[in-house]
JSON list of C-alpha atoms in Angstrom, two decimals:
[
{"chain": "A", "resi": 1, "resn": "MET", "atom": "CA", "xyz": [0.00, 0.00, 0.00]},
{"chain": "A", "resi": 2, "resn": "ALA", "atom": "CA", "xyz": [2.83, 2.37, 0.89]},
{"chain": "A", "resi": 3, "resn": "SER", "atom": "CA", "xyz": [4.47, 1.63, -2.42]},
{"chain": "A", "resi": 4, "resn": "THR", "atom": "CA", "xyz": [1.22, 2.27, -4.31]},
{"chain": "A", "resi": 5, "resn": "ARG", "atom": "CA", "xyz": [0.68, 5.59, -2.53]},
{"chain": "A", "resi": 6, "resn": "SER", "atom": "CA", "xyz": [4.25, 6.62, -3.32]},
{"chain": "A", "resi": 7, "resn": "LEU", "atom": "CA", "xyz": [3.78, 5.92, -7.03]},
{"chain": "A", "resi": 8, "resn": "THR", "atom": "CA", "xyz": [0.49, 7.79, -7.05]},
{"chain": "A", "resi": 9, "resn": "ARG", "atom": "CA", "xyz": [2.10, 10.78, -5.34]},
{"chain": "A", "resi": 10, "resn": "ARG", "atom": "CA", "xyz": [4.97, 10.80, -7.85]},
{"chain": "A", "resi": 11, "resn": "ALA", "atom": "CA", "xyz": [2.56, 10.64, -10.78]},
{"chain": "A", "resi": 12, "resn": "GLY", "atom": "CA", "xyz": [0.65, 13.59, -9.34]},
{"chain": "A", "resi": 13, "resn": "LEU", "atom": "CA", "xyz": [3.83, 15.62, -8.93]},
{"chain": "A", "resi": 14, "resn": "VAL", "atom": "CA", "xyz": [4.89, 14.90, -12.49]},
{"chain": "A", "resi": 15, "resn": "ALA", "atom": "CA", "xyz": [1.48, 15.93, -13.83]},
{"chain": "A", "resi": 16, "resn": "THR", "atom": "CA", "xyz": [1.60, 19.12, -11.82]},
{"chain": "A", "resi": 17, "resn": "ALA", "atom": "CA", "xyz": [5.09, 19.94, -13.08]},
{"chain": "A", "resi": 18, "resn": "VAL", "atom": "CA", "xyz": [4.04, 19.34, -16.68]},
{"chain": "A", "resi": 19, "resn": "ALA", "atom": "CA", "xyz": [0.96, 21.54, -16.29]},
{"chain": "A", "resi": 20, "resn": "THR", "atom": "CA", "xyz": [3.03, 24.31, -14.69]},
{"chain": "A", "resi": 21, "resn": "ALA", "atom": "CA", "xyz": [5.55, 24.15, -17.50]},
{"chain": "A", "resi": 22, "resn": "LEU", "atom": "CA", "xyz": [2.80, 24.42, -20.08]},
{"chain": "A", "resi": 23, "resn": "VAL", "atom": "CA", "xyz": [1.28, 27.46, -18.35]},
{"chain": "A", "resi": 24, "resn": "LEU", "atom": "CA", "xyz": [4.67, 29.19, -18.14]},
{"chain": "A", "resi": 25, "resn": "ALA", "atom": "CA", "xyz": [5.37, 28.46, -21.77]},
{"chain": "A", "resi": 26, "resn": "ALA", "atom": "CA", "xyz": [2.02, 29.88, -22.77]},
{"chain": "A", "resi": 27, "resn": "CYS", "atom": "CA", "xyz": [2.62, 33.04, -20.75]},
{"chain": "A", "resi": 28, "resn": "GLY", "atom": "CA", "xyz": [6.08, 33.39, -22.19]},
{"chain": "A", "resi": 29, "resn": "GLY", "atom": "CA", "xyz": [4.68, 33.05, -25.68]},
{"chain": "A", "resi": 30, "resn": "GLU", "atom": "CA", "xyz": [2.09, 35.73, -25.01]},
{"chain": "A", "resi": 31, "resn": "ASP", "atom": "CA", "xyz": [4.76, 38.05, -23.61]},
{"chain": "A", "resi": 32, "resn": "SER", "atom": "CA", "xyz": [6.92, 37.54, -26.68]},
{"chain": "A", "resi": 33, "resn": "ALA", "atom": "CA", "xyz": [4.01, 38.17, -28.99]},
{"chain": "A", "resi": 34, "resn": "ASP", "atom": "CA", "xyz": [3.07, 41.31, -27.12]},
{"chain": "A", "resi": 35, "resn": "THR", "atom": "CA", "xyz": [6.62, 42.62, -27.17]},
{"chain": "A", "resi": 36, "resn": "GLY", "atom": "CA", "xyz": [6.93, 41.96, -30.86]},
{"chain": "A", "resi": 37, "resn": "SER", "atom": "CA", "xyz": [3.69, 43.73, -31.69]},
{"chain": "A", "resi": 38, "resn": "ASP", "atom": "CA", "xyz": [4.42, 46.70, -29.42]},
{"chain": "A", "resi": 39, "resn": "ALA", "atom": "CA", "xyz": [7.87, 47.45, -30.87]},
{"chain": "A", "resi": 40, "resn": "PRO", "atom": "CA", "xyz": [6.80, 48.23, -34.44]},
{"chain": "A", "resi": 41, "resn": "SER", "atom": "CA", "xyz": [3.88, 50.24, -33.16]},
{"chain": "A", "resi": 42, "resn": "ALA", "atom": "CA", "xyz": [6.13, 52.38, -30.96]},
{"chain": "A", "resi": 43, "resn": "SER", "atom": "CA", "xyz": [8.63, 52.78, -33.78]},
{"chain": "A", "resi": 44, "resn": "ALA", "atom": "CA", "xyz": [5.93, 53.83, -36.23]},
{"chain": "A", "resi": 45, "resn": "SER", "atom": "CA", "xyz": [4.56, 56.30, -33.72]},
{"chain": "A", "resi": 46, "resn": "ALA", "atom": "CA", "xyz": [8.00, 57.83, -33.19]},
{"chain": "A", "resi": 47, "resn": "GLY", "atom": "CA", "xyz": [8.49, 58.09, -36.93]},
{"chain": "A", "resi": 48, "resn": "GLU", "atom": "CA", "xyz": [5.16, 59.81, -37.41]},
{"chain": "A", "resi": 49, "resn": "SER", "atom": "CA", "xyz": [5.97, 62.24, -34.63]},
{"chain": "A", "resi": 50, "resn": "ALA", "atom": "CA", "xyz": [9.41, 63.07, -36.06]},
{"chain": "A", "resi": 51, "resn": "GLY", "atom": "CA", "xyz": [8.02, 63.70, -39.54]},
{"chain": "A", "resi": 52, "resn": "ALA", "atom": "CA", "xyz": [4.81, 65.46, -38.52]},
{"chain": "A", "resi": 53, "resn": "HIS", "atom": "CA", "xyz": [4.24, 68.44, -40.81]},
{"chain": "A", "resi": 54, "resn": "ASN", "atom": "CA", "xyz": [1.41, 70.52, -42.22]},
{"chain": "A", "resi": 55, "resn": "ASP", "atom": "CA", "xyz": [0.58, 72.49, -45.38]},
{"chain": "A", "resi": 56, "resn": "GLN", "atom": "CA", "xyz": [2.44, 75.54, -44.09]},
{"chain": "A", "resi": 57, "resn": "ASP", "atom": "CA", "xyz": [5.66, 73.51, -43.81]},
{"chain": "A", "resi": 58, "resn": "VAL", "atom": "CA", "xyz": [5.25, 72.36, -47.42]},
{"chain": "A", "resi": 59, "resn": "SER", "atom": "CA", "xyz": [4.52, 75.90, -48.63]},
{"chain": "A", "resi": 60, "resn": "PHE", "atom": "CA", "xyz": [7.52, 77.24, -46.71]},
{"chain": "A", "resi": 61, "resn": "ALA", "atom": "CA", "xyz": [9.91, 74.71, -48.26]},
{"chain": "A", "resi": 62, "resn": "GLN", "atom": "CA", "xyz": [8.49, 75.03, -51.77]},
{"chain": "A", "resi": 63, "resn": "GLY", "atom": "CA", "xyz": [8.63, 78.83, -51.56]},
{"chain": "A", "resi": 64, "resn": "MET", "atom": "CA", "xyz": [11.99, 79.20, -49.89]},
{"chain": "A", "resi": 65, "resn": "ILE", "atom": "CA", "xyz": [13.82, 76.99, -52.42]},
{"chain": "A", "resi": 66, "resn": "PRO", "atom": "CA", "xyz": [13.32, 79.32, -55.43]},
{"chain": "A", "resi": 67, "resn": "HIS", "atom": "CA", "xyz": [13.73, 82.32, -53.11]},
{"chain": "A", "resi": 68, "resn": "HIS", "atom": "CA", "xyz": [17.14, 81.03, -52.01]},
{"chain": "A", "resi": 69, "resn": "GLN", "atom": "CA", "xyz": [18.03, 80.05, -55.60]},
{"chain": "A", "resi": 70, "resn": "GLN", "atom": "CA", "xyz": [17.54, 83.62, -56.74]},
{"chain": "A", "resi": 71, "resn": "ALA", "atom": "CA", "xyz": [19.64, 84.98, -53.86]},
{"chain": "A", "resi": 72, "resn": "VAL", "atom": "CA", "xyz": [22.42, 82.57, -54.86]},
{"chain": "A", "resi": 73, "resn": "GLN", "atom": "CA", "xyz": [22.18, 83.75, -58.49]},
{"chain": "A", "resi": 74, "resn": "MET", "atom": "CA", "xyz": [22.44, 87.36, -57.43]},
{"chain": "A", "resi": 75, "resn": "SER", "atom": "CA", "xyz": [25.38, 86.57, -55.17]},
{"chain": "A", "resi": 76, "resn": "GLU", "atom": "CA", "xyz": [27.22, 84.70, -57.94]},
{"chain": "A", "resi": 77, "resn": "MET", "atom": "CA", "xyz": [27.03, 87.83, -60.11]},
{"chain": "A", "resi": 78, "resn": "ALA", "atom": "CA", "xyz": [28.85, 89.85, -57.46]},
{"chain": "A", "resi": 79, "resn": "ALA", "atom": "CA", "xyz": [32.04, 87.82, -57.82]},
{"chain": "A", "resi": 80, "resn": "SER", "atom": "CA", "xyz": [32.81, 89.39, -61.20]},
{"chain": "A", "resi": 81, "resn": "ARG", "atom": "CA", "xyz": [30.67, 92.54, -61.22]},
{"chain": "A", "resi": 82, "resn": "ALA", "atom": "CA", "xyz": [30.95, 94.12, -57.75]},
{"chain": "A", "resi": 83, "resn": "ALA", "atom": "CA", "xyz": [33.50, 96.83, -57.06]},
{"chain": "A", "resi": 84, "resn": "SER", "atom": "CA", "xyz": [33.34, 96.71, -53.26]},
{"chain": "A", "resi": 85, "resn": "ALA", "atom": "CA", "xyz": [35.23, 94.06, -51.32]},
{"chain": "A", "resi": 86, "resn": "GLU", "atom": "CA", "xyz": [32.53, 94.27, -48.66]},
{"chain": "A", "resi": 87, "resn": "VAL", "atom": "CA", "xyz": [29.82, 93.48, -51.21]},
{"chain": "A", "resi": 88, "resn": "LYS", "atom": "CA", "xyz": [31.81, 90.56, -52.60]},
{"chain": "A", "resi": 89, "resn": "ASP", "atom": "CA", "xyz": [32.35, 89.19, -49.08]},
{"chain": "A", "resi": 90, "resn": "LEU", "atom": "CA", "xyz": [28.67, 89.53, -48.20]},
{"chain": "A", "resi": 91, "resn": "ALA", "atom": "CA", "xyz": [27.62, 87.85, -51.45]},
{"chain": "A", "resi": 92, "resn": "SER", "atom": "CA", "xyz": [30.00, 84.97, -50.78]},
{"chain": "A", "resi": 93, "resn": "ARG", "atom": "CA", "xyz": [28.54, 84.44, -47.31]},
{"chain": "A", "resi": 94, "resn": "ILE", "atom": "CA", "xyz": [24.98, 84.49, -48.66]},
{"chain": "A", "resi": 95, "resn": "GLU", "atom": "CA", "xyz": [25.85, 81.91, -51.30]},
{"chain": "A", "resi": 96, "resn": "LYS", "atom": "CA", "xyz": [27.57, 79.60, -48.80]},
{"chain": "A", "resi": 97, "resn": "ALA", "atom": "CA", "xyz": [24.69, 79.81, -46.32]},
{"chain": "A", "resi": 98, "resn": "GLN", "atom": "CA", "xyz": [21.75, 79.42, -48.66]},
{"chain": "A", "resi": 99, "resn": "GLY", "atom": "CA", "xyz": [23.14, 76.72, -50.95]},
{"chain": "A", "resi": 100, "resn": "PRO", "atom": "CA", "xyz": [23.09, 74.03, -48.22]},
{"chain": "A", "resi": 101, "resn": "GLU", "atom": "CA", "xyz": [19.68, 75.23, -47.03]},
{"chain": "A", "resi": 102, "resn": "ILE", "atom": "CA", "xyz": [18.26, 74.56, -50.51]},
{"chain": "A", "resi": 103, "resn": "LYS", "atom": "CA", "xyz": [19.45, 70.95, -50.21]},
{"chain": "A", "resi": 104, "resn": "THR", "atom": "CA", "xyz": [17.89, 70.62, -46.75]},
{"chain": "A", "resi": 105, "resn": "LEU", "atom": "CA", "xyz": [14.55, 72.01, -47.91]},
{"chain": "A", "resi": 106, "resn": "SER", "atom": "CA", "xyz": [14.58, 69.73, -50.96]},
{"chain": "A", "resi": 107, "resn": "GLY", "atom": "CA", "xyz": [15.27, 66.72, -48.75]},
{"chain": "A", "resi": 108, "resn": "TRP", "atom": "CA", "xyz": [12.25, 67.48, -46.58]},
{"chain": "A", "resi": 109, "resn": "LEU", "atom": "CA", "xyz": [9.95, 67.76, -49.59]},
{"chain": "A", "resi": 110, "resn": "LYS", "atom": "CA", "xyz": [11.19, 64.47, -51.00]},
{"chain": "A", "resi": 111, "resn": "SER", "atom": "CA", "xyz": [10.67, 62.72, -47.66]},
{"chain": "A", "resi": 112, "resn": "TRP", "atom": "CA", "xyz": [7.11, 64.10, -47.55]},
{"chain": "A", "resi": 113, "resn": "GLY", "atom": "CA", "xyz": [6.37, 62.98, -51.10]},
{"chain": "A", "resi": 114, "resn": "GLU", "atom": "CA", "xyz": [5.92, 66.59, -52.27]},
{"chain": "A", "resi": 115, "resn": "ASP", "atom": "CA", "xyz": [7.11, 68.32, -55.44]},
{"chain": "A", "resi": 116, "resn": "VAL", "atom": "CA", "xyz": [10.53, 69.96, -55.33]},
{"chain": "A", "resi": 117, "resn": "PRO", "atom": "CA", "xyz": [10.66, 73.28, -57.25]},
{"chain": "A", "resi": 118, "resn": "SER", "atom": "CA", "xyz": [13.14, 73.33, -60.12]},
{"chain": "A", "resi": 119, "resn": "GLY", "atom": "CA", "xyz": [14.42, 75.90, -62.57]},
{"chain": "A", "resi": 120, "resn": "MET", "atom": "CA", "xyz": [16.12, 79.23, -62.17]},
{"chain": "A", "resi": 121, "resn": "PRO", "atom": "CA", "xyz": [13.67, 81.85, -60.83]},
{"chain": "A", "resi": 122, "resn": "GLY", "atom": "CA", "xyz": [13.81, 85.39, -62.08]},
{"chain": "A", "resi": 123, "resn": "MET", "atom": "CA", "xyz": [15.65, 84.48, -65.28]},
{"chain": "A", "resi": 124, "resn": "ASP", "atom": "CA", "xyz": [12.52, 83.35, -67.14]},
{"chain": "A", "resi": 125, "resn": "HIS", "atom": "CA", "xyz": [10.18, 86.12, -68.25]},
{"chain": "A", "resi": 126, "resn": "GLY", "atom": "CA", "xyz": [7.26, 83.74, -67.81]},
{"chain": "A", "resi": 127, "resn": "ASP", "atom": "CA", "xyz": [8.14, 82.93, -64.21]},
{"chain": "A", "resi": 128, "resn": "HIS", "atom": "CA", "xyz": [5.18, 84.69, -62.59]},
{"chain": "A", "resi": 129, "resn": "ASP", "atom": "CA", "xyz": [4.76, 82.41, -59.58]},
{"chain": "A", "resi": 130, "resn": "ALA", "atom": "CA", "xyz": [8.28, 82.94, -58.25]},
{"chain": "A", "resi": 131, "resn": "SER", "atom": "CA", "xyz": [8.19, 86.71, -58.76]},
{"chain": "A", "resi": 132, "resn": "GLY", "atom": "CA", "xyz": [4.96, 86.84, -56.77]},
{"chain": "A", "resi": 133, "resn": "MET", "atom": "CA", "xyz": [6.66, 85.76, -53.55]},
{"chain": "A", "resi": 134, "resn": "PRO", "atom": "CA", "xyz": [7.75, 88.39, -51.01]},
{"chain": "A", "resi": 135, "resn": "GLY", "atom": "CA", "xyz": [11.01, 90.06, -51.99]},
{"chain": "A", "resi": 136, "resn": "MET", "atom": "CA", "xyz": [11.49, 88.19, -55.27]},
{"chain": "A", "resi": 137, "resn": "MET", "atom": "CA", "xyz": [13.01, 90.10, -58.19]},
{"chain": "A", "resi": 138, "resn": "ASP", "atom": "CA", "xyz": [11.30, 89.84, -61.57]},
{"chain": "A", "resi": 139, "resn": "ALA", "atom": "CA", "xyz": [13.06, 89.09, -64.84]},
{"chain": "A", "resi": 140, "resn": "GLU", "atom": "CA", "xyz": [13.56, 92.79, -65.58]},
{"chain": "A", "resi": 141, "resn": "ASP", "atom": "CA", "xyz": [15.29, 93.34, -62.23]},
{"chain": "A", "resi": 142, "resn": "MET", "atom": "CA", "xyz": [17.57, 90.37, -62.80]},
{"chain": "A", "resi": 143, "resn": "ASP", "atom": "CA", "xyz": [18.43, 91.60, -66.30]},
{"chain": "A", "resi": 144, "resn": "LYS", "atom": "CA", "xyz": [19.40, 95.02, -64.94]},
{"chain": "A", "resi": 145, "resn": "LEU", "atom": "CA", "xyz": [21.57, 93.46, -62.26]},
{"chain": "A", "resi": 146, "resn": "MET", "atom": "CA", "xyz": [23.26, 91.18, -64.75]},
{"chain": "A", "resi": 147, "resn": "LYS", "atom": "CA", "xyz": [24.15, 94.13, -66.98]},
{"chain": "A", "resi": 148, "resn": "GLY", "atom": "CA", "xyz": [25.47, 96.20, -64.09]},
{"chain": "A", "resi": 149, "resn": "SER", "atom": "CA", "xyz": [29.07, 96.51, -62.94]},
{"chain": "A", "resi": 150, "resn": "GLY", "atom": "CA", "xyz": [31.24, 98.44, -60.51]},
{"chain": "A", "resi": 151, "resn": "LYS", "atom": "CA", "xyz": [29.68, 100.81, -58.00]},
{"chain": "A", "resi": 152, "resn": "GLY", "atom": "CA", "xyz": [26.41, 100.84, -59.91]},
{"chain": "A", "resi": 153, "resn": "PHE", "atom": "CA", "xyz": [26.17, 97.07, -59.48]},
{"chain": "A", "resi": 154, "resn": "ASP", "atom": "CA", "xyz": [26.99, 97.37, -55.78]},
{"chain": "A", "resi": 155, "resn": "THR", "atom": "CA", "xyz": [24.10, 99.78, -55.20]},
{"chain": "A", "resi": 156, "resn": "MET", "atom": "CA", "xyz": [21.64, 97.69, -57.19]},
{"chain": "A", "resi": 157, "resn": "PHE", "atom": "CA", "xyz": [22.75, 94.47, -55.54]},
{"chain": "A", "resi": 158, "resn": "LEU", "atom": "CA", "xyz": [22.47, 95.83, -52.01]},
{"chain": "A", "resi": 159, "resn": "THR", "atom": "CA", "xyz": [19.13, 97.54, -52.66]},
{"chain": "A", "resi": 160, "resn": "MET", "atom": "CA", "xyz": [17.63, 94.43, -54.24]},
{"chain": "A", "resi": 161, "resn": "MET", "atom": "CA", "xyz": [19.08, 92.07, -51.65]},
{"chain": "A", "resi": 162, "resn": "VAL", "atom": "CA", "xyz": [17.67, 94.10, -48.76]},
{"chain": "A", "resi": 163, "resn": "GLU", "atom": "CA", "xyz": [14.21, 93.74, -50.30]},
{"chain": "A", "resi": 164, "resn": "HIS", "atom": "CA", "xyz": [14.90, 90.07, -51.02]},
{"chain": "A", "resi": 165, "resn": "HIS", "atom": "CA", "xyz": [15.96, 89.38, -47.44]},
{"chain": "A", "resi": 166, "resn": "GLU", "atom": "CA", "xyz": [12.95, 91.23, -46.05]},
{"chain": "A", "resi": 167, "resn": "GLY", "atom": "CA", "xyz": [10.75, 88.90, -48.09]},
{"chain": "A", "resi": 168, "resn": "ALA", "atom": "CA", "xyz": [12.57, 85.83, -46.75]},
{"chain": "A", "resi": 169, "resn": "VAL", "atom": "CA", "xyz": [12.13, 87.07, -43.18]},
{"chain": "A", "resi": 170, "resn": "GLU", "atom": "CA", "xyz": [8.41, 87.54, -43.82]},
{"chain": "A", "resi": 171, "resn": "MET", "atom": "CA", "xyz": [8.14, 83.96, -45.13]},
{"chain": "A", "resi": 172, "resn": "ALA", "atom": "CA", "xyz": [10.14, 82.61, -42.20]},
{"chain": "A", "resi": 173, "resn": "GLU", "atom": "CA", "xyz": [7.96, 84.44, -39.67]},
{"chain": "A", "resi": 174, "resn": "ALA", "atom": "CA", "xyz": [4.87, 82.82, -41.20]},
{"chain": "A", "resi": 175, "resn": "GLU", "atom": "CA", "xyz": [6.53, 79.41, -40.84]},
{"chain": "A", "resi": 176, "resn": "LYS", "atom": "CA", "xyz": [7.37, 80.04, -37.19]},
{"chain": "A", "resi": 177, "resn": "GLU", "atom": "CA", "xyz": [3.79, 81.05, -36.48]},
{"chain": "A", "resi": 178, "resn": "LYS", "atom": "CA", "xyz": [1.87, 78.45, -38.49]},
{"chain": "A", "resi": 179, "resn": "GLY", "atom": "CA", "xyz": [4.31, 75.59, -39.22]},
{"chain": "A", "resi": 180, "resn": "ARG", "atom": "CA", "xyz": [4.35, 72.26, -37.42]},
{"chain": "A", "resi": 181, "resn": "TYR", "atom": "CA", "xyz": [7.59, 70.55, -38.47]},
{"chain": "A", "resi": 182, "resn": "GLY", "atom": "CA", "xyz": [10.22, 71.26, -35.79]},
{"chain": "A", "resi": 183, "resn": "PRO", "atom": "CA", "xyz": [13.32, 71.39, -38.04]},
{"chain": "A", "resi": 184, "resn": "ALA", "atom": "CA", "xyz": [11.54, 73.73, -40.47]},
{"chain": "A", "resi": 185, "resn": "LYS", "atom": "CA", "xyz": [10.58, 76.10, -37.66]},
{"chain": "A", "resi": 186, "resn": "GLU", "atom": "CA", "xyz": [14.20, 76.03, -36.44]},
{"chain": "A", "resi": 187, "resn": "LEU", "atom": "CA", "xyz": [15.47, 76.84, -39.93]},
{"chain": "A", "resi": 188, "resn": "ALA", "atom": "CA", "xyz": [12.96, 79.68, -40.14]},
{"chain": "A", "resi": 189, "resn": "ASP", "atom": "CA", "xyz": [14.34, 81.07, -36.88]},
{"chain": "A", "resi": 190, "resn": "ASP", "atom": "CA", "xyz": [17.89, 80.84, -38.27]},
{"chain": "A", "resi": 191, "resn": "ILE", "atom": "CA", "xyz": [16.83, 82.64, -41.45]},
{"chain": "A", "resi": 192, "resn": "ILE", "atom": "CA", "xyz": [15.24, 85.45, -39.45]},
{"chain": "A", "resi": 193, "resn": "SER", "atom": "CA", "xyz": [18.34, 85.93, -37.30]},
{"chain": "A", "resi": 194, "resn": "ALA", "atom": "CA", "xyz": [20.91, 85.72, -40.10]},
{"chain": "A", "resi": 195, "resn": "GLN", "atom": "CA", "xyz": [19.08, 87.76, -42.70]},
{"chain": "A", "resi": 196, "resn": "THR", "atom": "CA", "xyz": [17.96, 90.47, -40.28]},
{"chain": "A", "resi": 197, "resn": "ALA", "atom": "CA", "xyz": [21.63, 90.97, -39.38]},
{"chain": "A", "resi": 198, "resn": "GLU", "atom": "CA", "xyz": [22.58, 91.07, -43.07]},
{"chain": "A", "resi": 199, "resn": "ILE", "atom": "CA", "xyz": [19.84, 93.62, -43.77]},
{"chain": "A", "resi": 200, "resn": "GLU", "atom": "CA", "xyz": [21.42, 95.90, -41.16]},
{"chain": "A", "resi": 201, "resn": "GLU", "atom": "CA", "xyz": [24.84, 95.32, -42.69]},
{"chain": "A", "resi": 202, "resn": "MET", "atom": "CA", "xyz": [23.61, 96.13, -46.21]},
{"chain": "A", "resi": 203, "resn": "ASN", "atom": "CA", "xyz": [21.79, 99.26, -45.08]},
{"chain": "A", "resi": 204, "resn": "LYS", "atom": "CA", "xyz": [25.03, 100.50, -43.52]},
{"chain": "A", "resi": 205, "resn": "LEU", "atom": "CA", "xyz": [26.88, 99.84, -46.80]},
{"chain": "A", "resi": 206, "resn": "LEU", "atom": "CA", "xyz": [24.17, 101.83, -48.59]},
{"chain": "A", "resi": 207, "resn": "GLY", "atom": "CA", "xyz": [24.68, 104.69, -46.15]},
{"chain": "A", "resi": 208, "resn": "ARG", "atom": "CA", "xyz": [21.26, 104.29, -44.61]},
{"chain": "A", "resi": 209, "resn": "SER", "atom": "CA", "xyz": [20.79, 104.95, -40.91]}
]
């Protein structure tokens, strides 16, 4: 009888152990499944948050690209047409600053699946959309600047670039107020700071108070 009870007890212990193992395995499987499903969800959420943007962000990027392109064109002219070393230095700084920003803005638009503006604004007489943006020069203005040289070029360049910068600041302020995409708002802030300082510098070179 003792032997029979011992065998029965052992069988019960084995059954209990097996059942416990099965329960633990099931729990472990559920945990693994939960972890696997949570990870992509969290990652997707983080990605959506990082790339969150609105129509203002798109408009800012699509507008600022041709705006910067025209400033670069104007600055490139100064290398061979300006008389003043100060004007040449300023133009060089504008070109170096705005060229990389064009690439950044283009990258955002591509990542958002939006159209990236192309072409050379201000050089095409039919380019009405670009010339309608704040501070943009029209084809006639660009033709005059291209034909200028020496001190006359310096005055035209500075006068036009002040207006051009003021337009960029206006666009950047709208982005800061209405935009959603963090990096775009930060770039807008940089544009406001840098170009406001350059406006003051250009006004001094023009002899304005």
